């Protein structure tokens, strides 16, 4: 089955700096890669996603890049703000047999220091 | 639009007891998923319903776990009997289209003593 590795497990940045979280996946058939943000005490929420036919996607201060050859994808947050502090999860979905299960990384706890 | 809701938010039980978790998906979402996060580890898939049918239950850890979705609306996940290793946060998610965004509930934190 699919396996997703996520690094780093914790990340501290100064407000205004950029943050990068990296994930690798094992199954080359995976074709959908969402990123979820979970603030303390709240539910995971989708912040951005990318499909395998696209190499990069941006949404304001957030961007995701995908390298299918290397089987890795990354989340980039620019001009970080204290409200970006949260746990971020990457995930991958492998098509097949009608299953839409997501395989998640272990999460990255991002702290933005004011 | 109301989001995915889960009940209870917390549950503390003794080893060997039974616990039933409930999930109400977003109205109109045929796809419902259960996931679990054990402390410090990744969120792991348990199973996927399409309406009332189990589409994929490959992540269910063992036969102490029973999920149902009678009528294709809300779902329950029963753990019987509970073991210490069942402790964790149980998330429910739903999606309108199988390949679409999965909306997560707030989770149920289960502690087995």
PDB file of C-alpha atoms in Angstrom:
ATOM      1  CA  UNK A   1       0.000   0.000   0.000  1.00  0.00           C
ATOM      2  CA  UNK A   2       0.839   3.675  -0.101  1.00  0.00           C
ATOM      3  CA  UNK A   3       3.272   5.142   2.423  1.00  0.00           C
ATOM      4  CA  UNK A   4       3.744   8.865   3.036  1.00  0.00           C
ATOM      5  CA  UNK A   5       6.719  10.307   4.883  1.00  0.00           C
ATOM      6  CA  UNK A   6       6.575  13.902   6.151  1.00  0.00           C
ATOM      7  CA  UNK A   7       9.390  16.159   7.355  1.00  0.00           C
ATOM      8  CA  UNK A   8      10.102  17.944   9.563  1.00  0.00           C
ATOM      9  CA  UNK A   9       7.971  16.873  12.511  1.00  0.00           C
ATOM     10  CA  UNK A  10       8.339  20.320  14.093  1.00  0.00           C
ATOM     11  CA  UNK A  11       9.221  23.657  12.545  1.00  0.00           C
ATOM     12  CA  UNK A  12       9.678  27.059  14.143  1.00  0.00           C
ATOM     13  CA  UNK A  13       9.967  30.205  12.059  1.00  0.00           C
ATOM     14  CA  UNK A  14       9.978  33.916  12.735  1.00  0.00           C
ATOM     15  CA  UNK A  15       6.918  35.836  11.666  1.00  0.00           C
ATOM     16  CA  UNK A  16       7.370  36.980   8.089  1.00  0.00           C
ATOM     17  CA  UNK A  17       9.745  34.171   7.150  1.00  0.00           C
ATOM     18  CA  UNK A  18       8.863  31.283   4.841  1.00  0.00           C
ATOM     19  CA  UNK A  19       8.078  27.734   5.913  1.00  0.00           C
ATOM     20  CA  UNK A  20       8.527  24.595   3.827  1.00  0.00           C
ATOM     21  CA  UNK A  21       7.164  21.148   4.650  1.00  0.00           C
ATOM     22  CA  UNK A  22       8.136  18.166   2.532  1.00  0.00           C
ATOM     23  CA  UNK A  23       6.452  14.835   1.868  1.00  0.00           C
ATOM     24  CA  UNK A  24       7.398  11.774  -0.121  1.00  0.00           C
ATOM     25  CA  UNK A  25       5.096   9.003  -1.267  1.00  0.00           C
ATOM     26  CA  UNK A  26       5.753   5.465  -2.395  1.00  0.00           C
ATOM     27  CA  UNK A  27       3.020   4.575  -4.882  1.00  0.00           C
ATOM     28  CA  UNK A  28       3.596   6.107  -8.298  1.00  0.00           C
ATOM     29  CA  UNK A  29      -0.108   5.617  -9.075  1.00  0.00           C
ATOM     30  CA  UNK A  30      -1.146   8.202  -6.452  1.00  0.00           C
ATOM     31  CA  UNK A  31      -2.805  11.108  -8.202  1.00  0.00           C
ATOM     32  CA  UNK A  32      -4.199  13.481  -5.599  1.00  0.00           C
ATOM     33  CA  UNK A  33      -2.292  15.257  -2.848  1.00  0.00           C
ATOM     34  CA  UNK A  34      -4.168  17.395  -0.313  1.00  0.00           C
ATOM     35  CA  UNK A  35      -2.753  19.379   2.579  1.00  0.00           C
ATOM     36  CA  UNK A  36      -4.718  19.780   5.781  1.00  0.00           C
ATOM     37  CA  UNK A  37      -4.208  22.299   8.572  1.00  0.00           C
ATOM     38  CA  UNK A  38      -5.316  21.457  12.084  1.00  0.00           C
ATOM     39  CA  UNK A  39      -5.353  24.259  14.607  1.00  0.00           C
ATOM     40  CA  UNK A  40      -5.340  23.377  18.276  1.00  0.00           C
ATOM     41  CA  UNK A  41      -8.669  21.902  19.304  1.00  0.00           C
ATOM     42  CA  UNK A  42     -10.160  22.181  15.833  1.00  0.00           C
ATOM     43  CA  UNK A  43     -10.834  19.851  12.943  1.00  0.00           C
ATOM     44  CA  UNK A  44      -8.397  19.268  10.056  1.00  0.00           C
ATOM     45  CA  UNK A  45      -9.239  21.600   7.198  1.00  0.00           C
ATOM     46  CA  UNK A  46      -8.129  21.393   3.600  1.00  0.00           C
ATOM     47  CA  UNK A  47      -5.942  24.360   2.704  1.00  0.00           C
ATOM     48  CA  UNK A  48      -4.684  23.378  -0.732  1.00  0.00           C
ATOM     49  CA  UNK A  49      -4.502  20.333  -2.957  1.00  0.00           C
ATOM     50  CA  UNK A  50      -2.825  19.313  -6.182  1.00  0.00           C
ATOM     51  CA  UNK A  51      -3.495  16.642  -8.758  1.00  0.00           C
ATOM     52  CA  UNK A  52      -0.848  14.647 -10.553  1.00  0.00           C
ATOM     53  CA  UNK A  53      -1.306  16.429 -13.868  1.00  0.00           C
ATOM     54  CA  UNK A  54      -0.125  19.711 -12.345  1.00  0.00           C
ATOM     55  CA  UNK A  55       3.349  20.634 -11.095  1.00  0.00           C
ATOM     56  CA  UNK A  56       2.532  23.631  -8.949  1.00  0.00           C
ATOM     57  CA  UNK A  57      -0.464  25.391  -7.471  1.00  0.00           C
ATOM     58  CA  UNK A  58      -0.694  28.668  -5.562  1.00  0.00           C
ATOM     59  CA  UNK A  59      -3.303  30.268  -3.378  1.00  0.00           C
ATOM     60  CA  UNK A  60      -2.208  33.609  -1.948  1.00  0.00           C
ATOM     61  CA  UNK A  61       0.597  32.868   0.544  1.00  0.00           C
ATOM     62  CA  UNK A  62       0.361  29.101   0.132  1.00  0.00           C
ATOM     63  CA  UNK A  63       1.802  27.004  -2.669  1.00  0.00           C
ATOM     64  CA  UNK A  64       2.270  23.315  -3.308  1.00  0.00           C
ATOM     65  CA  UNK A  65       4.760  21.755  -5.699  1.00  0.00           C
ATOM     66  CA  UNK A  66       4.735  18.199  -6.999  1.00  0.00           C
ATOM     67  CA  UNK A  67       7.601  16.225  -8.485  1.00  0.00           C
ATOM     68  CA  UNK A  68       6.124  12.995  -9.825  1.00  0.00           C
ATOM     69  CA  UNK A  69       9.467  11.587 -10.919  1.00  0.00           C
ATOM     70  CA  UNK A  70      10.921  11.902  -7.448  1.00  0.00           C
ATOM     71  CA  UNK A  71       7.557  11.164  -5.790  1.00  0.00           C
ATOM     72  CA  UNK A  72       7.649  14.127  -3.497  1.00  0.00           C
ATOM     73  CA  UNK A  73       5.534  17.188  -2.886  1.00  0.00           C
ATOM     74  CA  UNK A  74       6.010  20.227  -0.720  1.00  0.00           C
ATOM     75  CA  UNK A  75       3.990  22.930   0.990  1.00  0.00           C
ATOM     76  CA  UNK A  76       5.367  26.446   0.929  1.00  0.00           C
ATOM     77  CA  UNK A  77       4.013  29.205   3.157  1.00  0.00           C
ATOM     78  CA  UNK A  78       5.384  32.687   2.588  1.00  0.00           C
ATOM     79  CA  UNK A  79       5.199  35.709   4.885  1.00  0.00           C
ATOM     80  CA  UNK A  80       4.158  33.534   7.797  1.00  0.00           C
ATOM     81  CA  UNK A  81       1.810  34.929  10.415  1.00  0.00           C
ATOM     82  CA  UNK A  82       1.062  33.759  13.973  1.00  0.00           C
ATOM     83  CA  UNK A  83      -2.283  32.364  12.793  1.00  0.00           C
ATOM     84  CA  UNK A  84      -0.378  29.960  10.545  1.00  0.00           C
ATOM     85  CA  UNK A  85       0.703  28.112  13.703  1.00  0.00           C
ATOM     86  CA  UNK A  86      -0.904  24.662  13.525  1.00  0.00           C
ATOM     87  CA  UNK A  87      -0.235  21.039  12.651  1.00  0.00           C
ATOM     88  CA  UNK A  88      -0.063  20.442   8.917  1.00  0.00           C
ATOM     89  CA  UNK A  89      -0.727  17.051   7.354  1.00  0.00           C
ATOM     90  CA  UNK A  90       0.092  15.981   3.832  1.00  0.00           C
ATOM     91  CA  UNK A  91      -1.781  13.112   2.233  1.00  0.00           C
ATOM     92  CA  UNK A  92      -1.926  11.064  -0.928  1.00  0.00           C
ATOM     93  CA  UNK A  93      -4.738   9.233  -2.645  1.00  0.00           C
ATOM     94  CA  UNK A  94      -4.175   6.189  -4.808  1.00  0.00           C
ATOM     95  CA  UNK A  95      -6.937   5.372  -7.278  1.00  0.00           C
ATOM     96  CA  UNK A  96      -8.365   1.936  -7.668  1.00  0.00           C
ATOM     97  CA  UNK A  97     -11.372  -0.251  -6.899  1.00  0.00           C
ATOM     98  CA  UNK A  98     -13.530   2.718  -5.964  1.00  0.00           C
ATOM     99  CA  UNK A  99     -11.553   3.430  -2.828  1.00  0.00           C
ATOM    100  CA  UNK A 100     -10.870   7.042  -1.979  1.00  0.00           C
ATOM    101  CA  UNK A 101      -8.882   6.561   1.171  1.00  0.00           C
ATOM    102  CA  UNK A 102      -6.251   9.146   2.008  1.00  0.00           C
ATOM    103  CA  UNK A 103      -2.845   8.072   3.308  1.00  0.00           C
ATOM    104  CA  UNK A 104      -1.465  10.732   5.638  1.00  0.00           C
ATOM    105  CA  UNK A 105       1.963  11.782   6.812  1.00  0.00           C
ATOM    106  CA  UNK A 106       2.619  12.075  10.537  1.00  0.00           C
ATOM    107  CA  UNK A 107       2.153  15.816  10.595  1.00  0.00           C
ATOM    108  CA  UNK A 108       4.337  18.888  11.079  1.00  0.00           C
ATOM    109  CA  UNK A 109       3.810  21.206  14.013  1.00  0.00           C
ATOM    110  CA  UNK A 110       4.508  24.700  12.746  1.00  0.00           C
ATOM    111  CA  UNK A 111       5.126  27.484  15.241  1.00  0.00           C
ATOM    112  CA  UNK A 112       5.335  31.051  14.006  1.00  0.00           C
ATOM    113  CA  UNK A 113       7.108  33.255  16.499  1.00  0.00           C
ATOM    114  CA  UNK A 114       5.868  36.858  16.593  1.00  0.00           C
TER     115      UNK A 114
ATOM    116  CA  UNK B   1     -23.981  24.781   5.767  1.00  0.00           C
ATOM    117  CA  UNK B   2     -23.412  22.623   8.833  1.00  0.00           C
ATOM    118  CA  UNK B   3     -20.161  20.724   8.833  1.00  0.00           C
ATOM    119  CA  UNK B   4     -19.468  17.136   9.793  1.00  0.00           C
ATOM    120  CA  UNK B   5     -20.413  16.545  13.408  1.00  0.00           C
ATOM    121  CA  UNK B   6     -19.228  13.828  15.761  1.00  0.00           C
ATOM    122  CA  UNK B   7     -20.441  12.653  19.124  1.00  0.00           C
ATOM    123  CA  UNK B   8     -19.150  12.423  21.758  1.00  0.00           C
ATOM    124  CA  UNK B   9     -16.198  14.781  21.672  1.00  0.00           C
ATOM    125  CA  UNK B  10     -14.462  12.804  24.411  1.00  0.00           C
ATOM    126  CA  UNK B  11     -14.953   9.331  25.820  1.00  0.00           C
ATOM    127  CA  UNK B  12     -13.090   7.658  28.654  1.00  0.00           C
ATOM    128  CA  UNK B  13     -13.797   3.974  29.200  1.00  0.00           C
ATOM    129  CA  UNK B  14     -12.273   0.983  30.921  1.00  0.00           C
ATOM    130  CA  UNK B  15     -10.574  -1.793  29.016  1.00  0.00           C
ATOM    131  CA  UNK B  16     -13.152  -4.395  28.033  1.00  0.00           C
ATOM    132  CA  UNK B  17     -16.047  -1.949  27.820  1.00  0.00           C
ATOM    133  CA  UNK B  18     -17.956  -0.984  24.702  1.00  0.00           C
ATOM    134  CA  UNK B  19     -18.045   2.434  23.101  1.00  0.00           C
ATOM    135  CA  UNK B  20     -20.071   3.719  20.167  1.00  0.00           C
ATOM    136  CA  UNK B  21     -19.015   6.777  18.228  1.00  0.00           C
ATOM    137  CA  UNK B  22     -21.371   8.646  15.969  1.00  0.00           C
ATOM    138  CA  UNK B  23     -20.778  10.719  12.860  1.00  0.00           C
ATOM    139  CA  UNK B  24     -23.236  12.919  11.001  1.00  0.00           C
ATOM    140  CA  UNK B  25     -21.871  13.831   7.574  1.00  0.00           C
ATOM    141  CA  UNK B  26     -22.659  16.951   5.628  1.00  0.00           C
ATOM    142  CA  UNK B  27     -26.163  16.628   4.216  1.00  0.00           C
ATOM    143  CA  UNK B  28     -26.127  15.175   0.718  1.00  0.00           C
ATOM    144  CA  UNK B  29     -22.675  13.621   1.018  1.00  0.00           C
ATOM    145  CA  UNK B  30     -22.862   9.997  -0.055  1.00  0.00           C
ATOM    146  CA  UNK B  31     -19.264   9.265   0.880  1.00  0.00           C
ATOM    147  CA  UNK B  32     -18.361   8.852   4.531  1.00  0.00           C
ATOM    148  CA  UNK B  33     -14.956   7.910   5.924  1.00  0.00           C
ATOM    149  CA  UNK B  34     -13.581   6.944   9.301  1.00  0.00           C
ATOM    150  CA  UNK B  35      -9.980   7.656  10.241  1.00  0.00           C
ATOM    151  CA  UNK B  36      -8.007   7.314  13.457  1.00  0.00           C
ATOM    152  CA  UNK B  37      -4.984   9.108  14.837  1.00  0.00           C
ATOM    153  CA  UNK B  38      -3.023   7.387  17.562  1.00  0.00           C
ATOM    154  CA  UNK B  39      -0.921   9.844  19.566  1.00  0.00           C
ATOM    155  CA  UNK B  40       2.080  11.122  17.646  1.00  0.00           C
ATOM    156  CA  UNK B  41       1.353   9.055  14.595  1.00  0.00           C
ATOM    157  CA  UNK B  42      -0.302   9.599  11.272  1.00  0.00           C
ATOM    158  CA  UNK B  43      -4.018   9.779  10.631  1.00  0.00           C
ATOM    159  CA  UNK B  44      -4.899   6.281   9.412  1.00  0.00           C
ATOM    160  CA  UNK B  45      -7.790   5.247   7.230  1.00  0.00           C
ATOM    161  CA  UNK B  46     -10.300   2.804   8.695  1.00  0.00           C
ATOM    162  CA  UNK B  47     -13.126   2.532   6.181  1.00  0.00           C
ATOM    163  CA  UNK B  48     -15.215   4.201   3.514  1.00  0.00           C
ATOM    164  CA  UNK B  49     -18.977   4.078   2.989  1.00  0.00           C
ATOM    165  CA  UNK B  50     -20.818   4.976  -0.174  1.00  0.00           C
ATOM    166  CA  UNK B  51     -24.335   5.566   1.059  1.00  0.00           C
ATOM    167  CA  UNK B  52     -25.053   2.541   3.232  1.00  0.00           C
ATOM    168  CA  UNK B  53     -22.537   0.221   1.575  1.00  0.00           C
ATOM    169  CA  UNK B  54     -18.997  -0.433   2.767  1.00  0.00           C
ATOM    170  CA  UNK B  55     -16.843   0.467  -0.209  1.00  0.00           C
ATOM    171  CA  UNK B  56     -13.492  -0.139   1.454  1.00  0.00           C
ATOM    172  CA  UNK B  57     -12.880  -1.485   4.945  1.00  0.00           C
ATOM    173  CA  UNK B  58      -9.261  -2.414   4.451  1.00  0.00           C
ATOM    174  CA  UNK B  59      -8.115  -0.218   7.325  1.00  0.00           C
ATOM    175  CA  UNK B  60     -10.261  -1.755  10.051  1.00  0.00           C
ATOM    176  CA  UNK B  61      -7.779  -3.143  12.575  1.00  0.00           C
ATOM    177  CA  UNK B  62      -9.721  -6.204  13.726  1.00  0.00           C
ATOM    178  CA  UNK B  63     -13.164  -7.623  14.364  1.00  0.00           C
ATOM    179  CA  UNK B  64     -13.593  -5.642  17.572  1.00  0.00           C
ATOM    180  CA  UNK B  65     -14.485  -2.685  15.349  1.00  0.00           C
ATOM    181  CA  UNK B  66     -17.897  -2.525  13.696  1.00  0.00           C
ATOM    182  CA  UNK B  67     -19.045   0.340  11.520  1.00  0.00           C
ATOM    183  CA  UNK B  68     -22.566   0.844  10.277  1.00  0.00           C
ATOM    184  CA  UNK B  69     -24.404   3.383   8.189  1.00  0.00           C
ATOM    185  CA  UNK B  70     -27.986   2.228   8.103  1.00  0.00           C
ATOM    186  CA  UNK B  71     -30.092   4.351   5.776  1.00  0.00           C
ATOM    187  CA  UNK B  72     -27.028   5.994   4.317  1.00  0.00           C
ATOM    188  CA  UNK B  73     -27.130   9.006   6.631  1.00  0.00           C
ATOM    189  CA  UNK B  74     -25.247   9.012   9.911  1.00  0.00           C
ATOM    190  CA  UNK B  75     -22.696   6.361  10.806  1.00  0.00           C
ATOM    191  CA  UNK B  76     -21.661   4.649  14.003  1.00  0.00           C
ATOM    192  CA  UNK B  77     -18.375   3.018  14.903  1.00  0.00           C
ATOM    193  CA  UNK B  78     -18.540   0.532  17.746  1.00  0.00           C
ATOM    194  CA  UNK B  79     -15.517  -0.812  19.575  1.00  0.00           C
ATOM    195  CA  UNK B  80     -16.243  -3.963  21.555  1.00  0.00           C
ATOM    196  CA  UNK B  81     -14.421  -4.867  23.712  1.00  0.00           C
ATOM    197  CA  UNK B  82     -12.092  -1.865  23.875  1.00  0.00           C
ATOM    198  CA  UNK B  83      -8.360  -2.395  24.376  1.00  0.00           C
ATOM    199  CA  UNK B  84      -5.691   0.059  25.542  1.00  0.00           C
ATOM    200  CA  UNK B  85      -4.277   0.417  22.029  1.00  0.00           C
ATOM    201  CA  UNK B  86      -7.621   1.673  20.757  1.00  0.00           C
ATOM    202  CA  UNK B  87      -6.998   5.032  22.423  1.00  0.00           C
ATOM    203  CA  UNK B  88      -6.697   7.889  19.978  1.00  0.00           C
ATOM    204  CA  UNK B  89      -8.709  10.454  18.087  1.00  0.00           C
ATOM    205  CA  UNK B  90     -11.316   9.086  15.715  1.00  0.00           C
ATOM    206  CA  UNK B  91     -12.149  11.333  12.803  1.00  0.00           C
ATOM    207  CA  UNK B  92     -15.050  11.116  10.455  1.00  0.00           C
ATOM    208  CA  UNK B  93     -15.016  12.792   7.052  1.00  0.00           C
ATOM    209  CA  UNK B  94     -17.461  13.091   4.205  1.00  0.00           C
ATOM    210  CA  UNK B  95     -17.369  14.049   0.566  1.00  0.00           C
ATOM    211  CA  UNK B  96     -20.009  14.723  -2.047  1.00  0.00           C
ATOM    212  CA  UNK B  97     -18.091  13.065  -4.817  1.00  0.00           C
ATOM    213  CA  UNK B  98     -15.760  10.184  -4.110  1.00  0.00           C
ATOM    214  CA  UNK B  99     -12.776  11.870  -5.625  1.00  0.00           C
ATOM    215  CA  UNK B 100     -13.542  15.261  -4.128  1.00  0.00           C
ATOM    216  CA  UNK B 101     -12.481  17.128  -1.028  1.00  0.00           C
ATOM    217  CA  UNK B 102     -12.999  15.265   2.202  1.00  0.00           C
ATOM    218  CA  UNK B 103     -14.459  17.435   4.973  1.00  0.00           C
ATOM    219  CA  UNK B 104     -13.436  16.363   8.430  1.00  0.00           C
ATOM    220  CA  UNK B 105     -15.334  16.386  11.669  1.00  0.00           C
ATOM    221  CA  UNK B 106     -13.803  17.594  14.943  1.00  0.00           C
ATOM    222  CA  UNK B 107     -13.005  14.071  16.068  1.00  0.00           C
ATOM    223  CA  UNK B 108     -13.798  11.959  19.110  1.00  0.00           C
ATOM    224  CA  UNK B 109     -10.971  11.542  21.580  1.00  0.00           C
ATOM    225  CA  UNK B 110     -11.179   8.011  22.983  1.00  0.00           C
ATOM    226  CA  UNK B 111      -9.205   7.062  26.050  1.00  0.00           C
ATOM    227  CA  UNK B 112      -9.166   3.439  27.161  1.00  0.00           C
ATOM    228  CA  UNK B 113      -7.888   2.917  30.705  1.00  0.00           C
TER     229      UNK B 113
END
